[in-house]
GROMACS .gro file of C-alpha atoms in nm:
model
  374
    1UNK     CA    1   3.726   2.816   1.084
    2UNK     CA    2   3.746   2.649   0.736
    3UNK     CA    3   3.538   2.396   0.843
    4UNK     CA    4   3.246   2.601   0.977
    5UNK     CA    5   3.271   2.827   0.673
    6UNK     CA    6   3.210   2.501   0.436
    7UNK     CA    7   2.888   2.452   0.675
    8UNK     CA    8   2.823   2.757   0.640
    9UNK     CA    9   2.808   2.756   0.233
   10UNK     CA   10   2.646   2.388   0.193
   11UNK     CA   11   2.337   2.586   0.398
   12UNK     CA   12   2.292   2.879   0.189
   13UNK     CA   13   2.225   2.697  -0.094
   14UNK     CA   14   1.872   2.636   0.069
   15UNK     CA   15   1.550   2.832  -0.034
   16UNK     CA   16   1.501   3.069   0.240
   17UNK     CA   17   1.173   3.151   0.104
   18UNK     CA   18   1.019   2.824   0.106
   19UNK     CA   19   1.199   2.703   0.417
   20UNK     CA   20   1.057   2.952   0.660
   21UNK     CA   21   0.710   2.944   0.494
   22UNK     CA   22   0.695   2.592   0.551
   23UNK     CA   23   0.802   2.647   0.927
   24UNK     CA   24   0.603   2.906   0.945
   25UNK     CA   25   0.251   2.688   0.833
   26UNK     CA   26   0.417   2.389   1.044
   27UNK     CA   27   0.395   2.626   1.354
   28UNK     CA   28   0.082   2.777   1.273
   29UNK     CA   29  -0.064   2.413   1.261
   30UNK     CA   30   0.045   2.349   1.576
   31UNK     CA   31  -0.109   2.600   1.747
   32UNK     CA   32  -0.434   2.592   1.561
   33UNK     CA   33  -0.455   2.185   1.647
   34UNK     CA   34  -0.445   2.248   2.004
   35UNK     CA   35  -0.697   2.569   1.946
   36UNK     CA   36  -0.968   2.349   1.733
   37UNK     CA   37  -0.974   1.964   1.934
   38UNK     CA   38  -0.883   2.056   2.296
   39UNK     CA   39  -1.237   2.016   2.379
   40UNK     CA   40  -1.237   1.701   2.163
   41UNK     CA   41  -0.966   1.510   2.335
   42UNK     CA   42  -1.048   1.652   2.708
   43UNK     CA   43  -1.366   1.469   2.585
   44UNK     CA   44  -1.279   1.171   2.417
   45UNK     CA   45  -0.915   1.088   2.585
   46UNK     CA   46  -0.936   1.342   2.937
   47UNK     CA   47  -0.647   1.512   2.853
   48UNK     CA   48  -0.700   1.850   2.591
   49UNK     CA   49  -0.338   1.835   2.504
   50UNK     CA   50  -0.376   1.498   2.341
   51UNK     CA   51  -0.382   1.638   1.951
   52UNK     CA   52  -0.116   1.888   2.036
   53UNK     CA   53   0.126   1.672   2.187
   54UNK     CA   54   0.115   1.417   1.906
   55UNK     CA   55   0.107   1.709   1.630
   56UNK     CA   56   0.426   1.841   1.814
   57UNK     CA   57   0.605   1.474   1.785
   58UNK     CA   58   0.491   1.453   1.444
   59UNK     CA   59   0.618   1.840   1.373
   60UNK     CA   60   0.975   1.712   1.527
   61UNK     CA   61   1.016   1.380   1.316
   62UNK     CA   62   0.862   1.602   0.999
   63UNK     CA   63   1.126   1.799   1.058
   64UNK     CA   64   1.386   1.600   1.051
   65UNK     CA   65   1.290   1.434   0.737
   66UNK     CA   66   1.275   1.769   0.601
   67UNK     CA   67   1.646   1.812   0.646
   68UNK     CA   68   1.743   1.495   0.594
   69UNK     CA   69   1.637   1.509   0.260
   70UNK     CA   70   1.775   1.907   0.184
   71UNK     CA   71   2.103   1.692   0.244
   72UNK     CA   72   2.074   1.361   0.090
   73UNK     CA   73   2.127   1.461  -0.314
   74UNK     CA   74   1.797   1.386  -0.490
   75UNK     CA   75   1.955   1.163  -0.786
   76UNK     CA   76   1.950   0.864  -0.522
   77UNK     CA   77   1.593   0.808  -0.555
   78UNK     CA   78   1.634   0.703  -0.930
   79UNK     CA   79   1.752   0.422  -0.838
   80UNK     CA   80   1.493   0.393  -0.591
   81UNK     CA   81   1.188   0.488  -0.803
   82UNK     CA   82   1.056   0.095  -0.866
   83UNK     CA   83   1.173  -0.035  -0.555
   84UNK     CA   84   0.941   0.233  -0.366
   85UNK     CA   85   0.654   0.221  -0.584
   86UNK     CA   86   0.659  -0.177  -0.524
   87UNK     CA   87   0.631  -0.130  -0.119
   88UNK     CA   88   0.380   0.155  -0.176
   89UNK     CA   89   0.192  -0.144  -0.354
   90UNK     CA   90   0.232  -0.364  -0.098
   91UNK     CA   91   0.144  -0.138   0.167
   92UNK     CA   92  -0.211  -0.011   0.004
   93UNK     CA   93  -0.276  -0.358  -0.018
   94UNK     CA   94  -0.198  -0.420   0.369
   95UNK     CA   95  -0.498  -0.182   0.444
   96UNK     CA   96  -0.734  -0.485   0.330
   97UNK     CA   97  -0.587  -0.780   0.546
   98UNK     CA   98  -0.712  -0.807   0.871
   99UNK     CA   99  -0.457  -0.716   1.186
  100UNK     CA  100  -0.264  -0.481   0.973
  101UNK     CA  101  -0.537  -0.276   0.813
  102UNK     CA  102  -0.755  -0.014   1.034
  103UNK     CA  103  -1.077   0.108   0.959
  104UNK     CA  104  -1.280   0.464   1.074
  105UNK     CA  105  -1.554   0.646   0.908
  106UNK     CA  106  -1.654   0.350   0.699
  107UNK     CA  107  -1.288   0.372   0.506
  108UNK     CA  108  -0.998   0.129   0.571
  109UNK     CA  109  -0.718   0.365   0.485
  110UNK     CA  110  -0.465   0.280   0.733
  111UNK     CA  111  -0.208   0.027   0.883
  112UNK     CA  112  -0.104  -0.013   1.224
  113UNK     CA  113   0.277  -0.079   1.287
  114UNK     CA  114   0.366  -0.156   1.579
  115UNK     CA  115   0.218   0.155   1.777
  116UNK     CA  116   0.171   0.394   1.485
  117UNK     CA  117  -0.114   0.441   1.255
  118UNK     CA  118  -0.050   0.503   0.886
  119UNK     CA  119  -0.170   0.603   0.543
  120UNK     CA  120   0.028   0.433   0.263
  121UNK     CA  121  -0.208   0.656  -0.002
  122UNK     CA  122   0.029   0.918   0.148
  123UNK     CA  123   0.344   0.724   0.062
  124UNK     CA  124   0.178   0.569  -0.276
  125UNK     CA  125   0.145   0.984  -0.414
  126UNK     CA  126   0.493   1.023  -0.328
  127UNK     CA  127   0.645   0.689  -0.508
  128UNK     CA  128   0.401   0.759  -0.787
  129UNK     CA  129   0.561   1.088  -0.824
  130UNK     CA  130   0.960   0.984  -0.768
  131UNK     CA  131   0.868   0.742  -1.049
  132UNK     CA  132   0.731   0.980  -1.248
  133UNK     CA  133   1.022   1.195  -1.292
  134UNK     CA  134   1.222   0.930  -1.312
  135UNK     CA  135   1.071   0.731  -1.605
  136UNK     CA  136   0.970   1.038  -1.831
  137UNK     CA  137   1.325   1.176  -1.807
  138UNK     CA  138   1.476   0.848  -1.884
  139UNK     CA  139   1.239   0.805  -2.172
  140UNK     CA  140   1.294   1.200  -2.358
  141UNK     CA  141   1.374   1.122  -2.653
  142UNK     CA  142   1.072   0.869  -2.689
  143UNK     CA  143   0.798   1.065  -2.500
  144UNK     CA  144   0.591   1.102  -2.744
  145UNK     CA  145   0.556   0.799  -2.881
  146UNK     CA  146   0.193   0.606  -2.727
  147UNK     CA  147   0.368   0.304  -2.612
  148UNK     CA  148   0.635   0.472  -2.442
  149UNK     CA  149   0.559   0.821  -2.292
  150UNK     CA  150   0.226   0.731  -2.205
  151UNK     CA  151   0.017   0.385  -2.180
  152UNK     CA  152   0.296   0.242  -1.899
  153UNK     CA  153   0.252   0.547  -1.699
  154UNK     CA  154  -0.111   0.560  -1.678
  155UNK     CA  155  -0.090   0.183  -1.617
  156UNK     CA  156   0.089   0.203  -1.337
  157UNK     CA  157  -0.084   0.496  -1.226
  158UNK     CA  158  -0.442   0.295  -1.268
  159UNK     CA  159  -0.263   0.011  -1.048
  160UNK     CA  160  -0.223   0.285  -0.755
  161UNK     CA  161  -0.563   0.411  -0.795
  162UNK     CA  162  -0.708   0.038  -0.779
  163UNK     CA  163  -0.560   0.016  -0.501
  164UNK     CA  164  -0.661   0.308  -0.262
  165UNK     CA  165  -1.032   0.324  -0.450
  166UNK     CA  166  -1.062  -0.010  -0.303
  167UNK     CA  167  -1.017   0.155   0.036
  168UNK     CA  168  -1.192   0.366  -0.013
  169UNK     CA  169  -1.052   0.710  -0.095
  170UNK     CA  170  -1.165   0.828  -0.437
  171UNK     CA  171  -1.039   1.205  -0.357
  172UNK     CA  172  -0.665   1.036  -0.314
  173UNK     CA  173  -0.771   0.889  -0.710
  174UNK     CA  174  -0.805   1.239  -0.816
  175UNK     CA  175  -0.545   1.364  -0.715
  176UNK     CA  176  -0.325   1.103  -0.791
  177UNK     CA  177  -0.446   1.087  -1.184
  178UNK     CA  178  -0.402   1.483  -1.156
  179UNK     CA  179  -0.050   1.462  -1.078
  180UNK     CA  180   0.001   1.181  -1.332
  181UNK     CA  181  -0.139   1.368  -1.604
  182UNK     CA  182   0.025   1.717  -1.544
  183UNK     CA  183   0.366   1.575  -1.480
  184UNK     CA  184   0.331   1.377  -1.825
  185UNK     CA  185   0.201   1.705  -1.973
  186UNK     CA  186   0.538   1.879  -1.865
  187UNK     CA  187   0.746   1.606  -1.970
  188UNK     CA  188   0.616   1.624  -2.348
  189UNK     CA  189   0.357   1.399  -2.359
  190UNK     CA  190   0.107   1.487  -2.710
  191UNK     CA  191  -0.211   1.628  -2.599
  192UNK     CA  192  -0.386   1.413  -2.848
  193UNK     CA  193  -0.309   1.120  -2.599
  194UNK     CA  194  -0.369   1.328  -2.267
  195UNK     CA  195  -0.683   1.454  -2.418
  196UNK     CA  196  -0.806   1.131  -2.557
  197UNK     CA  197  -0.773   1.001  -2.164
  198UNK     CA  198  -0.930   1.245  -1.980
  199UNK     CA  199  -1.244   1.165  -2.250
  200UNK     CA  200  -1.235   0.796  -2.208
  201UNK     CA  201  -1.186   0.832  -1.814
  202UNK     CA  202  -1.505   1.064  -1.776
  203UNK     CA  203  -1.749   0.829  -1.840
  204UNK     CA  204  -1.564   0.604  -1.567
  205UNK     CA  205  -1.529   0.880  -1.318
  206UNK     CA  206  -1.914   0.929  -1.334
  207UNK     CA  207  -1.954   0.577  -1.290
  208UNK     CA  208  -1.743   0.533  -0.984
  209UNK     CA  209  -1.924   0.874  -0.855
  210UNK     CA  210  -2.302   0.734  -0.930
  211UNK     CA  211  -2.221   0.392  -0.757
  212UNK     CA  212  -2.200   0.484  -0.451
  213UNK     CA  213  -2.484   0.643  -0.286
  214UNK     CA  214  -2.324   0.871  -0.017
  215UNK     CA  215  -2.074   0.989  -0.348
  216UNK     CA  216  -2.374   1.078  -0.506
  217UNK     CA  217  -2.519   1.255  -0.177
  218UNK     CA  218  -2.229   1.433  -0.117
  219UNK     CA  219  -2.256   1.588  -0.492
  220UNK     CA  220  -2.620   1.673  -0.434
  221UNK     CA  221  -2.536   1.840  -0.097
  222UNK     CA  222  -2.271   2.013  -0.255
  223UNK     CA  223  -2.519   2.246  -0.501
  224UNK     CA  224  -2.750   2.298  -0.251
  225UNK     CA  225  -2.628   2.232   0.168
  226UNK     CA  226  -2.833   2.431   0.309
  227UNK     CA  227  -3.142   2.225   0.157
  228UNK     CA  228  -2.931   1.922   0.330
  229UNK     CA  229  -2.802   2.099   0.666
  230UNK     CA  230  -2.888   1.806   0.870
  231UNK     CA  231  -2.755   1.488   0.705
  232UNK     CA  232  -2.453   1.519   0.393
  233UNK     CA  233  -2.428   1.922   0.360
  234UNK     CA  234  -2.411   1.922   0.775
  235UNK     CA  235  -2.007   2.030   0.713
  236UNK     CA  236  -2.023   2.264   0.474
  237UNK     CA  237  -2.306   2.472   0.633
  238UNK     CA  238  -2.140   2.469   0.954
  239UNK     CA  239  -1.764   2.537   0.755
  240UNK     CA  240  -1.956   2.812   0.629
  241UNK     CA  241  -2.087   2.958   0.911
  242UNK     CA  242  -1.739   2.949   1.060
  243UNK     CA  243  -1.673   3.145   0.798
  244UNK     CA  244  -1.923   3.408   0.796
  245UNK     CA  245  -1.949   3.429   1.185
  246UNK     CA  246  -1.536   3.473   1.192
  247UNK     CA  247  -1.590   3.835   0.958
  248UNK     CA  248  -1.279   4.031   0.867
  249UNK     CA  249  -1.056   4.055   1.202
  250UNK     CA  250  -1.168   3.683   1.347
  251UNK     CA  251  -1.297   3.598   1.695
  252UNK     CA  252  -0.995   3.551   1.830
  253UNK     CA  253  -0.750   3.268   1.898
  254UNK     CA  254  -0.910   2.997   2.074
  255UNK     CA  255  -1.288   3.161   2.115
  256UNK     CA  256  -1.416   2.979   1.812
  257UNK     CA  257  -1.775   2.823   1.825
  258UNK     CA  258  -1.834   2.543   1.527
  259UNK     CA  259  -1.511   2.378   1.681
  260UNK     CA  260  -1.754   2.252   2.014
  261UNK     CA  261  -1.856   1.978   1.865
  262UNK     CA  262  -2.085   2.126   1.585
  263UNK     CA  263  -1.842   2.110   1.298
  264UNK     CA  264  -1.688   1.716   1.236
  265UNK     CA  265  -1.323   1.656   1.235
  266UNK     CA  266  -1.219   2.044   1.291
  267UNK     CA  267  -0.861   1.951   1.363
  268UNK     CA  268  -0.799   1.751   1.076
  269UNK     CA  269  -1.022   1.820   0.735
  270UNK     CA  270  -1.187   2.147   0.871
  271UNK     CA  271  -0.887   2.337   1.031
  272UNK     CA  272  -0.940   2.579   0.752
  273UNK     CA  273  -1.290   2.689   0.856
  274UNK     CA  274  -1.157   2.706   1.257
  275UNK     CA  275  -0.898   2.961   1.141
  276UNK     CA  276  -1.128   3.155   0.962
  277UNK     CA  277  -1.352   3.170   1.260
  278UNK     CA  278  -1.077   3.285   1.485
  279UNK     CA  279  -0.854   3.464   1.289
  280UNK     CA  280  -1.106   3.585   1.056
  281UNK     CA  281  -1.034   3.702   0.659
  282UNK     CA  282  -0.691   3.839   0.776
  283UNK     CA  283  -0.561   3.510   0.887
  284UNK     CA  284  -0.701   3.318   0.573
  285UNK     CA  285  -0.575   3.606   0.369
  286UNK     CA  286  -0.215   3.534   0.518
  287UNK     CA  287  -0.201   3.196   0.470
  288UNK     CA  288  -0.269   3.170   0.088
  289UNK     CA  289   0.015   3.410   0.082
  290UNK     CA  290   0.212   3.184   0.228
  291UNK     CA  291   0.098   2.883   0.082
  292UNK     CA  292   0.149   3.092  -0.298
  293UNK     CA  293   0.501   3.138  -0.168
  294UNK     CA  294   0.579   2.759  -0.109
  295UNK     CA  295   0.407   2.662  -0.470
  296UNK     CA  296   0.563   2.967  -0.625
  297UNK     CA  297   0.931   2.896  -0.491
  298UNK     CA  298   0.898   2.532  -0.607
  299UNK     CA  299   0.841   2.570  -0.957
  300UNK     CA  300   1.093   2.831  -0.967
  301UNK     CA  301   1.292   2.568  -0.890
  302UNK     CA  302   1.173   2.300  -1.127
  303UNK     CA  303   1.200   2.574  -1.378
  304UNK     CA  304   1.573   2.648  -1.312
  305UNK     CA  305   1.675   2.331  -1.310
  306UNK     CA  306   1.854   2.197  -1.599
  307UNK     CA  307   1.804   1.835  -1.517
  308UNK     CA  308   1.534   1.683  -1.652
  309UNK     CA  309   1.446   1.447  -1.369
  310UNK     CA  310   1.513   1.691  -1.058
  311UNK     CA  311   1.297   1.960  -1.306
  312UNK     CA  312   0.984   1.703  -1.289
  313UNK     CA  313   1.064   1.582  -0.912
  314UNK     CA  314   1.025   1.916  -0.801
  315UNK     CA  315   0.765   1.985  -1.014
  316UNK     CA  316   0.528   1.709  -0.949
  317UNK     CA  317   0.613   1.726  -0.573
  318UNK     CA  318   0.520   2.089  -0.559
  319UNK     CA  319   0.200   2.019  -0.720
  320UNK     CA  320   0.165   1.723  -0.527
  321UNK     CA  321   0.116   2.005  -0.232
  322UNK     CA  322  -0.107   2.286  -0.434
  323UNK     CA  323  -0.349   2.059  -0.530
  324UNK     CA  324  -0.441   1.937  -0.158
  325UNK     CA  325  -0.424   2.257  -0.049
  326UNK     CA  326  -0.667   2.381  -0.357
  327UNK     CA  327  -0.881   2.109  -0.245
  328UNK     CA  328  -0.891   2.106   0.098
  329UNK     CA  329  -0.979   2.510   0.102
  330UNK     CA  330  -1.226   2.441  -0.208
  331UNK     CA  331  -1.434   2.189   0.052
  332UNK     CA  332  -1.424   2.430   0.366
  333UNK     CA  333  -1.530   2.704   0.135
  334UNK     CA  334  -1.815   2.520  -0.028
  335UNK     CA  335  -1.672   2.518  -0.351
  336UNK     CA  336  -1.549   2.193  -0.419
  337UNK     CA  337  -1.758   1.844  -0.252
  338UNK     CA  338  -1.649   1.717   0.018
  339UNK     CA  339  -1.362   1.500  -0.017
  340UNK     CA  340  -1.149   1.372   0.299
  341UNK     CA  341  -0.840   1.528   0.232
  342UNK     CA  342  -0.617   1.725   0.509
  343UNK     CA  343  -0.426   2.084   0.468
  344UNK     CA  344  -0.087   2.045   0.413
  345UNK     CA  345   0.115   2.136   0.745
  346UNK     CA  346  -0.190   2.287   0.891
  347UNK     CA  347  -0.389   1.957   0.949
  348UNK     CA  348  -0.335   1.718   1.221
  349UNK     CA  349  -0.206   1.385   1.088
  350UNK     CA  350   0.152   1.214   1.082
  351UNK     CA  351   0.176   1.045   0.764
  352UNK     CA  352   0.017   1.356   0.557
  353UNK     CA  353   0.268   1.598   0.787
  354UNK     CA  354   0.627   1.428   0.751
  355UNK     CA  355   0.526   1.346   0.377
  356UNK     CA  356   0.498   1.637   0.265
  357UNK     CA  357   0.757   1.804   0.464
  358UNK     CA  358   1.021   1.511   0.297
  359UNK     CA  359   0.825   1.657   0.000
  360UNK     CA  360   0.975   2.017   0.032
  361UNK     CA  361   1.345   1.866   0.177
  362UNK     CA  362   1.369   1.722  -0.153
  363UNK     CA  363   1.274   2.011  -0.353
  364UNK     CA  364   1.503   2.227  -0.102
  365UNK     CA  365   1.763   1.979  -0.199
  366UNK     CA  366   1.714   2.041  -0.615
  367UNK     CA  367   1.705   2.400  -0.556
  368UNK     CA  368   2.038   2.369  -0.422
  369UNK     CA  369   2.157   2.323  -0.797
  370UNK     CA  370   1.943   2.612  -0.933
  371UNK     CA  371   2.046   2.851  -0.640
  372UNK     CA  372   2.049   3.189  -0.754
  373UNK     CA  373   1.916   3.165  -1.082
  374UNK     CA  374   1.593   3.260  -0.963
   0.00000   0.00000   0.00000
C-alpha cells in the first residue's frame, strides 16, 4: 500500500493541464491524418490507412518519450548540452552525403537509418535549446558582458543555421534564430547587443530571401495569391477556400473537398486548413484554446521555477512549440508566406511528433519542482 501511494505522489506532481491538452491534440491528429490523406495513400500506396497507421506508431513511441522524460530529472541534460549539439551537427551534415541523406520537394532535409526517415533540423532546435539554458545559466553573473552572454551563442547558433540553410530549410533558420534570441533576451542579455543583431542580420535575411527565386515568388504570392492561384499562391488560395467553404459549424468529419487532391500536402503542412473545412470555426476555435493552454501552462512553469537553467529549458522549449504553431496557422491562414513547417501534434511526421512531445515530458518534468505554485 506504501508503495502504490509513493506512485501515486511522484504522478501528481505532473501538469494535468498540459498533459491532457497535449493528448488531447495528439488524438485529434490522429484522427484528422487518416480524415485528410486516405485518398492520398489508397492512391499512392493502395492502402488509405497508410498515414494513419504510421501516425499511430509514431503517437505510441511519442508517447513514451513523453513519459520517459516527465521521469528522467531534467538536470541530466547539462551535462549533455555539448555532447548533443555536436551529433545534431553531425547529423545536419549527414543530409548532404549521398546514401544517408534523402531528398523530396527539391530539399534534402532528411536521413535514412536503417528503415526510418528523419529530420535532424528537428533534433538540431532541440540541442540548440538544451544548450541554451544550459550556457546562459552557467554564465549569470557574466551575461551581459559581449564576449560572454552573447557573441558564442549566436555563433553557435549561426553554425546550426549554416547547416540546415544549406538544406534547404530557411523557415527552420527563423525559427531557430527566434528561439536563440528570446531565450538570450530572458536570460539578461542587453538589448543594445540583441538590437544591434537583429539590424546587422536584416540586410542578410533579405539577401538569403532575394537569392532564391521561388523565396522571392513565394513573398510575391503571399501579398497577392489570388493574382498567382495557379503556380506559388496555388496553397494558400486553396487553404483559403478550405477555410471559407468550412463556415462556422464545418462540413463535417471526413466530407472535406480541398483534401482530394486540390490542396498539396493536406496531412502534413495544411492539416490546419482540412480541419477548418470539416470542423469549421468551432473546431479551429477549440484548438487555439488548447494550444494557449499548452504555451500558457509552460511558462507558468518556467516562471515558477527557481532554477535558472530548468526556468530557460522550459521556457525556450515552450516557445520552441508556439512559434511553429504561430507559423504553421499564419501560412494556412494567408498571413504569414509559405514556409514548410508542420503543426505541432496535429501534423503527420515522426521526428516533428516525438520531438516535441520529449519537448513537453521535459517541461512536465521541471514543473514537477514548481508544482503548486501556480
Amino acid at each position: 500500500m506504501a508503495q502504490a501511494g509513493s506512485s501515486s505522489d511522484v504522478m501528481s506532481g505532473f501538469d494535468a493541464p498540459l498533459f491532457l491538452s497535449v493528448l488531447f491534440l495528439t488524438g485529434v491528429g490522429i484522427v484528422m491524418i487518416y480524415s485528410a490523406s486516405s485518398a492520398i495513400a489508397n492512391d499512392t500506396y493502395g492502402n488509405g490507412y497508410f498515414f494513419l497507421r504510421k501516425q499511430t506508431l509514431f503517437s505510441v513511441l511519442g508517447g513514451l518519450a513523453l513519459l520517459a522524460a516527465a521521469m528522467v530529472p531534467y538536470r541530466i541534460y547539462r551535462p549533455l548540452a555539448y555532447p548533443m549539439l555536436a551529433f545534431a551537427a553531425v547529423l545536419l551534415a549527414l543530409t548532404q552525403i549521398p546514401g544517408y541523406g534523402h531528398s523530396a520537394g527539391g530539399a534534402a532535409r532528411w536521413i535514412r537509418l536503417g528503415g526510418l526517415t528523419v529530420q535532424p533540423s528537428e533534433f538540431a532546435r532541440l540541442a540548440m535549446i538544451i544548450y541554451l539554458a544550459y550556457s546562459l545559466s552557467k554564465k549569470q553573473e557574466r551575461v551581459r558582458e559581449f564576449s560572454i552572454g552573447f557573441l558564442p551563442h549566436v555563433l553557435v547558433m549561426l553554425m546550426l543555421a549554416g547547416l540546415i540553410m544549406i538544406q534547404p530549410d530557411f523557415g527552420s533558420v527563423m525559427i531557430l534564430g527566434l528561439i536563440c534570441w528570446i531565450m538570450m533576451f530572458l536570460a539578461g542579455v542587453p538589448m543594445k547587443y540583441l538590437g544591434g543583431s537583429l539590424l546587422a542580420l536584416l540586410p542578410l535575411a533579405v539577401g538569403i530571401m532575394i537569392s532564391a527565386s521561388y523565396r522571392v515568388e513565394r513573398l510575391m504570392s503571399f501579398l497577392d495569391p489570388w493574382k498567382h492561384q495557379t503556380d506559388q499562391g496555388y496553397q494558400i488560395v486553396h487553404s483559403l477556400m478550405a477555410f471559407g467553404s468550412g463556415g462556422i459549424l464545418g462540413k463535417g468529419l471526413g466530407n472535406g473537398h480541398q483534401k482530394l487532391f486540390y490542396l498539396p500536402e493536406p496531412h502534413t503542412d495544411f492539416i490546419f486548413s482540412v480541419i477548418g473545412e470539416e470542423l469549421g470555426l468551432w473546431g479551429v476555435l477549440l484548438l487555439l484554446i488548447v494550444f494557449a493552454v499548452v504555451i500558457w501552462r509552460g511558462l507558468i512553469i518556467a516562471m515558477n521555477t527557481e532554477d535558472v537553467f530548468g526556468s530557460l529549458l522550459a521556457a525556450g522549449l515552450t516557445l520552441s512549440i508556439g512559434v511553429q504553431v504561430t507559423i504553421n496557422m499564419g501560412v494556412a491562414m494567408g498571413l504569414l508566406p509559405t514556409k514548410g513547417l508542420t503543426l505541432p501534434f496535429l501534423s503527420y511526421g515522426g521526428s516533428s511528433l516525438i520531438i516535441n512531445m520529449l519537448a513537453v515530458g521535459i517541461i512536465l518534468n521541471i514543473g514537477k519542482g514548481s508544482h503548486g505554485r501556480a
